[in-house]
Coordinates of N, CA, C and O in Angstrom, one line a residue:
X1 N 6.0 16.7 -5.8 CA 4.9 16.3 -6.6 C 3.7 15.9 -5.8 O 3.8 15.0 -5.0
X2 N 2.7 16.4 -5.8 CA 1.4 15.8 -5.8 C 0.9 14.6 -6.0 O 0.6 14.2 -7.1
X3 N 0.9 13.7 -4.8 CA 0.8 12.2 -5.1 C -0.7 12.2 -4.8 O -1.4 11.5 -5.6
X4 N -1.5 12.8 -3.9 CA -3.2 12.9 -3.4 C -3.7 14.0 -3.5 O -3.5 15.0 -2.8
X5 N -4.6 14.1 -4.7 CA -4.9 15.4 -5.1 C -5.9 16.2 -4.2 O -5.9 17.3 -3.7
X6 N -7.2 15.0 -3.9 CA -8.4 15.1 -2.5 C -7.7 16.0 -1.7 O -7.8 17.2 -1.8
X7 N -7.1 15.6 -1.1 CA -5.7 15.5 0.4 C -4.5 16.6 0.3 O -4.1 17.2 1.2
X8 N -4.2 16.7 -0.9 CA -3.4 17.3 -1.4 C -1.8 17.1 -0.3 O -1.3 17.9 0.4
X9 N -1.5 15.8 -0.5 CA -0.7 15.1 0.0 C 0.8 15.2 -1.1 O 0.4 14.8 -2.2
X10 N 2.1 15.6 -1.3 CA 2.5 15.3 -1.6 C 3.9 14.1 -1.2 O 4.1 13.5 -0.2
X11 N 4.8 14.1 -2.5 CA 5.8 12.8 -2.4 C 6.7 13.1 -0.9 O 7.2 12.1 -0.4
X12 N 6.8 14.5 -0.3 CA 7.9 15.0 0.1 C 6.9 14.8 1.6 O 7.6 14.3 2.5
X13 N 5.8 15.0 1.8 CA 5.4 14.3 3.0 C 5.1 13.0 3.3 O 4.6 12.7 4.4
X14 N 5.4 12.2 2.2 CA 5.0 11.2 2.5 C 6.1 10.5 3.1 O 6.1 9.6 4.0
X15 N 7.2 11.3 2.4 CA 8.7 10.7 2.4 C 8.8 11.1 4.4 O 8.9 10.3 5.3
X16 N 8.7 12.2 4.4 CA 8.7 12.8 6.2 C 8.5 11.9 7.0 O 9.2 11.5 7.9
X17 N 6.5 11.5 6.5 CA 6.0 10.7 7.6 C 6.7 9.3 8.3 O 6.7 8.8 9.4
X18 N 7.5 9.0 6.4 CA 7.6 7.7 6.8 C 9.0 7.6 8.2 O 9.1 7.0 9.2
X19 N 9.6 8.5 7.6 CA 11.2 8.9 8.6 C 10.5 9.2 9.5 O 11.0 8.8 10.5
X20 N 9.5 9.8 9.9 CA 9.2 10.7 11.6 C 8.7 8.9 12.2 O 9.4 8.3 13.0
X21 N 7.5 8.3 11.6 CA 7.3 7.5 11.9 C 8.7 5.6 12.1 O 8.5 4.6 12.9
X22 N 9.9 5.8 11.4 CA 11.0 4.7 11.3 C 11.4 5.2 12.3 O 11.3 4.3 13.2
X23 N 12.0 6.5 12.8 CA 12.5 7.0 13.6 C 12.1 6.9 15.1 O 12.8 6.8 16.1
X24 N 10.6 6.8 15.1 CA 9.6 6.8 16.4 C 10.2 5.2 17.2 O 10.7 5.1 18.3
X25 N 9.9 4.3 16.3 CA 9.7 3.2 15.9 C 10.3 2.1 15.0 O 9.4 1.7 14.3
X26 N 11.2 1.5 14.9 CA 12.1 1.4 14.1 C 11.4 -0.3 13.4 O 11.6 -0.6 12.2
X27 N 10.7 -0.9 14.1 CA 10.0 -1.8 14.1 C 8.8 -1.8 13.4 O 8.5 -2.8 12.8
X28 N 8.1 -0.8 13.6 CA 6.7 -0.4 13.3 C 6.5 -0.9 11.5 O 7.4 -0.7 10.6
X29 N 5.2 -1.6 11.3 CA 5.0 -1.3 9.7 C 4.3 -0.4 9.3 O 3.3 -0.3 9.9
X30 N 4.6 0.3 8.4 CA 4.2 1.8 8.1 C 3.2 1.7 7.2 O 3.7 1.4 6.1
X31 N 1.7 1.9 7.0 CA 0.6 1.3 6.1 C 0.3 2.7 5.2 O 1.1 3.6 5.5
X32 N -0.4 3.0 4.5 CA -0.8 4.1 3.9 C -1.7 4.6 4.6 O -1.9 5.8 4.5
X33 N -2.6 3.9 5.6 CA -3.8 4.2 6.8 C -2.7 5.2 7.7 O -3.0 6.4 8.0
X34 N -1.8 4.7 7.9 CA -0.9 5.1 9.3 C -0.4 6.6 8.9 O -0.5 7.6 9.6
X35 N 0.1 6.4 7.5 CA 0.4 7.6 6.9 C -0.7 8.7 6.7 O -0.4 9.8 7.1
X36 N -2.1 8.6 6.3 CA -2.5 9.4 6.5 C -2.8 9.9 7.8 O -2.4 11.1 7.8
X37 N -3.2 9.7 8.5 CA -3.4 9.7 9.9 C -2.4 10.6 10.7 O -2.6 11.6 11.5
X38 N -0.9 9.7 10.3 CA 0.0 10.9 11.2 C 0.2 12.7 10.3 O 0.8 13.7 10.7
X39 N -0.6 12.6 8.9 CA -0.7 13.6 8.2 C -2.1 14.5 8.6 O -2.2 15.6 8.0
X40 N -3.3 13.9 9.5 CA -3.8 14.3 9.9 C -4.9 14.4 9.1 O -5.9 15.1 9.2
X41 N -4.6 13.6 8.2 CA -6.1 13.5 7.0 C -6.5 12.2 7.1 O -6.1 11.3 7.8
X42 N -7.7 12.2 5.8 CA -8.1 10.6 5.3 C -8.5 10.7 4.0 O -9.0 11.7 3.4
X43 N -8.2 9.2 3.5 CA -8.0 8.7 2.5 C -9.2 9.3 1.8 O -10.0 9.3 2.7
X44 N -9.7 9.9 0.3 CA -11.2 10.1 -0.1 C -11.1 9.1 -1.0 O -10.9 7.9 -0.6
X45 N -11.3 9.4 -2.7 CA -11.8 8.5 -3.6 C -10.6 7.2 -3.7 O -10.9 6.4 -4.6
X46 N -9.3 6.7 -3.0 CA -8.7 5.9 -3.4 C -7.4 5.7 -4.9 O -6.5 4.9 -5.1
X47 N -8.1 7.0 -5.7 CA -7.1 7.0 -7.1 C -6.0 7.4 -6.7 O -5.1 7.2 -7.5
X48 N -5.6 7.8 -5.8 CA -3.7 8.2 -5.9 C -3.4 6.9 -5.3 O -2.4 6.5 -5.9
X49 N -3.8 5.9 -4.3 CA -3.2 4.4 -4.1 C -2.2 3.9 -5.1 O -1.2 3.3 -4.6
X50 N -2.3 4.0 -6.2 CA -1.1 2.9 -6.8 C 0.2 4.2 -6.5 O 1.2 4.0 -6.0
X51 N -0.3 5.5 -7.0 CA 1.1 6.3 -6.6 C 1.6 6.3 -5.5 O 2.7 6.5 -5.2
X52 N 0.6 6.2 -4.6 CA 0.6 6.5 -2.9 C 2.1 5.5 -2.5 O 3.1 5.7 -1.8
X53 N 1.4 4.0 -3.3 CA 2.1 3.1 -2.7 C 3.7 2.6 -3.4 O 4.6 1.8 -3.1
X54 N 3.4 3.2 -4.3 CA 4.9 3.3 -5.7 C 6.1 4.9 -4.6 O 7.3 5.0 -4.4
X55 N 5.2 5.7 -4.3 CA 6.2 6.6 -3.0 C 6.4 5.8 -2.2 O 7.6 5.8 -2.0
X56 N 5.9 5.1 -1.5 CA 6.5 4.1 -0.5 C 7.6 3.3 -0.3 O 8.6 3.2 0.4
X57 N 6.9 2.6 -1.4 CA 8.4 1.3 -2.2 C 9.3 2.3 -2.3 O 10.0 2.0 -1.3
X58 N 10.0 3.4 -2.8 CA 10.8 4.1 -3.0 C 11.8 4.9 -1.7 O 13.0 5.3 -1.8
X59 N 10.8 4.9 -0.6 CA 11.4 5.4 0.0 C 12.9 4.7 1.1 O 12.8 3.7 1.7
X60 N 13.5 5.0 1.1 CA 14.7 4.2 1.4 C 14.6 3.7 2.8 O 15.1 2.6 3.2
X61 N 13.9 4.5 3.7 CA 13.6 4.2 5.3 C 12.4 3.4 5.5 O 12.1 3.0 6.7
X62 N 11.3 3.1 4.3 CA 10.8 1.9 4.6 C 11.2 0.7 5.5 O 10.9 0.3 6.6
X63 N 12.3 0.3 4.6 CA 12.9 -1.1 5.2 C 12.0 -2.5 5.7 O 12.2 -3.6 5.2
X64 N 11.0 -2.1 6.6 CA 9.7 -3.4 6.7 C 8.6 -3.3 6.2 O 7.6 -3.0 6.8
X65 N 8.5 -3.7 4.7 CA 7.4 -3.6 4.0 C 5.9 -4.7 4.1 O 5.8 -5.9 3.8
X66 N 4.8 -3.7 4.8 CA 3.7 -4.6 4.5 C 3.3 -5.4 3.4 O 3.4 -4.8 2.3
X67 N 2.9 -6.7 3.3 CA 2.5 -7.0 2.4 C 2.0 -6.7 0.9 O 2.4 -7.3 -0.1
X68 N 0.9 -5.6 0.9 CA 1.0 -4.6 -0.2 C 2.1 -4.0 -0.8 O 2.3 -3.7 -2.0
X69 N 2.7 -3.7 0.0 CA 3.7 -2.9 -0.9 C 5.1 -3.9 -1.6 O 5.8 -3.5 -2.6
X70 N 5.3 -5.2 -1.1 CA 5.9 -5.6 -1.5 C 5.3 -6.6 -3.2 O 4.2 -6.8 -3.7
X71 N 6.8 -6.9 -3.6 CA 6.4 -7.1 -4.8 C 6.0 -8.3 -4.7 O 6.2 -9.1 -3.7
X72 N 5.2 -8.6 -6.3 CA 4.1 -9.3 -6.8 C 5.7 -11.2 -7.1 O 6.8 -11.4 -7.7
X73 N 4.8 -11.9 -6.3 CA 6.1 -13.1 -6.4 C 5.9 -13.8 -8.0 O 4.8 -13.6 -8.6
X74 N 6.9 -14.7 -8.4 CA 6.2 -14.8 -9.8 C 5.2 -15.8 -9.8 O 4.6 -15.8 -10.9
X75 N 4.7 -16.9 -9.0 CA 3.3 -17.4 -9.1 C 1.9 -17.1 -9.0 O 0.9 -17.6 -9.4
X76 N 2.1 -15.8 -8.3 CA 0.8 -14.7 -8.2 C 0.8 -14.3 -9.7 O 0.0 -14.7 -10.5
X77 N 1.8 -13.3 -10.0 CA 2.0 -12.5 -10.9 C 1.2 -12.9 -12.6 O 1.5 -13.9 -13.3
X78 N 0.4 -11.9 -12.8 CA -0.7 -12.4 -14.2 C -1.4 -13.2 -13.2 O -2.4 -12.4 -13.0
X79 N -1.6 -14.4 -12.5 CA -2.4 -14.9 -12.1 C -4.1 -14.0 -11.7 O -4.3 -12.9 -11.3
X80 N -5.2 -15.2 -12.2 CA -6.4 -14.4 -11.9 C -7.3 -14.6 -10.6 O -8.3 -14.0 -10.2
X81 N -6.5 -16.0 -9.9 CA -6.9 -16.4 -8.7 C -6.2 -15.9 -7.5 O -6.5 -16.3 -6.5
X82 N -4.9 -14.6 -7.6 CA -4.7 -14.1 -6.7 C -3.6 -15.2 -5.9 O -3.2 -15.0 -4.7
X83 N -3.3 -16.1 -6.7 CA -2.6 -17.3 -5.3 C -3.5 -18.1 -4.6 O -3.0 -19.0 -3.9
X84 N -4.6 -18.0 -4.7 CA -5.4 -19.0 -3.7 C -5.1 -20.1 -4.3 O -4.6 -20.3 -5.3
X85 N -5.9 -21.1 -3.0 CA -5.8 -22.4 -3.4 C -6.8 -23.1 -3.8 O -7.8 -22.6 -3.3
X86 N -7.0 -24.4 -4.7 CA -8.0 -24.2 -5.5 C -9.5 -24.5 -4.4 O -10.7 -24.6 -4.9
X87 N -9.3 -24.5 -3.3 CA -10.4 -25.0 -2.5 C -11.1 -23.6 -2.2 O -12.2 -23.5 -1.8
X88 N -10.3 -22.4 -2.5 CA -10.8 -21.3 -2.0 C -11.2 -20.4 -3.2 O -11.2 -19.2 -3.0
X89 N -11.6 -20.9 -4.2 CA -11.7 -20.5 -5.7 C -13.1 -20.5 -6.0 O -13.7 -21.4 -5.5
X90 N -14.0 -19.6 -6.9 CA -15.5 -19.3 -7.3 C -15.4 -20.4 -8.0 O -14.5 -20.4 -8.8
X91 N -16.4 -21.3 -7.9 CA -16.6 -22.2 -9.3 C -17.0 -21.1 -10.8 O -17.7 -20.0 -10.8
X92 N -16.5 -21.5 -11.8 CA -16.6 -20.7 -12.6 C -18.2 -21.1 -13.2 O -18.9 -20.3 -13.8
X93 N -18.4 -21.9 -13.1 CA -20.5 -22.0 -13.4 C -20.7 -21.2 -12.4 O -21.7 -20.5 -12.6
X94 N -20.3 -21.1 -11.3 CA -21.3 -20.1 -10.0 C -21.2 -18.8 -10.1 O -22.3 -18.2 -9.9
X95 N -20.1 -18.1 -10.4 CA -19.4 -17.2 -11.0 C -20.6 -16.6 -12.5 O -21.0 -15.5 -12.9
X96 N -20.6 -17.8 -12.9 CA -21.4 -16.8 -14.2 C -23.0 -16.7 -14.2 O -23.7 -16.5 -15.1
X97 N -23.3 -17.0 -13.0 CA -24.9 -17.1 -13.1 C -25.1 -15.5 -12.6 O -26.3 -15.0 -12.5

């Protein structure tokens, strides 16, 4: 399947990169930057990302997931502050001016 249409990247390379790159490297974290790159492309408008990153999660030889790709914990999750703390937060009057 066609996960990057720009790029024309599909699931079955992405799956490759990630094994050539586990295999290189067994330590290495594998980013979606890294992935294109060892595919010899670059990223264009950004719309295949959530699929880009949903082939990822799936792939079995991930194993050390960056940050992004892992899942949303449940105090983030629905959250609109992202997890921060409230010291790191827009006042909401500053916010609406």
């Amino acid at each position: 399947m066609i996960v990057c249409h720009c790029t024309q990247i599909s699931d079955h390379e992405i799956r490759d990169a990630i094994d050539w790159m586990r295999s290189a490297d067994p330590q290495t974290i594998i980013t979606p930057g890294k992935i294109y790159h060892a595919l010899g492309k670059r990223a264009d408008c950004g719309g295949c990302m959530p699929l880009f990153l949903d082939t990822m999660r799936n792939c079995d030889s991930l194993t050390v997931a960056p940050p992004i790709l892992r899942a949303k914990s449940k105090i983030t999750e629905g959250s609109g502050d992202e997890g921060r703390q409230q010291s790191h937060r827009v006042s909401q009057r500053r916010a609406a001016v």
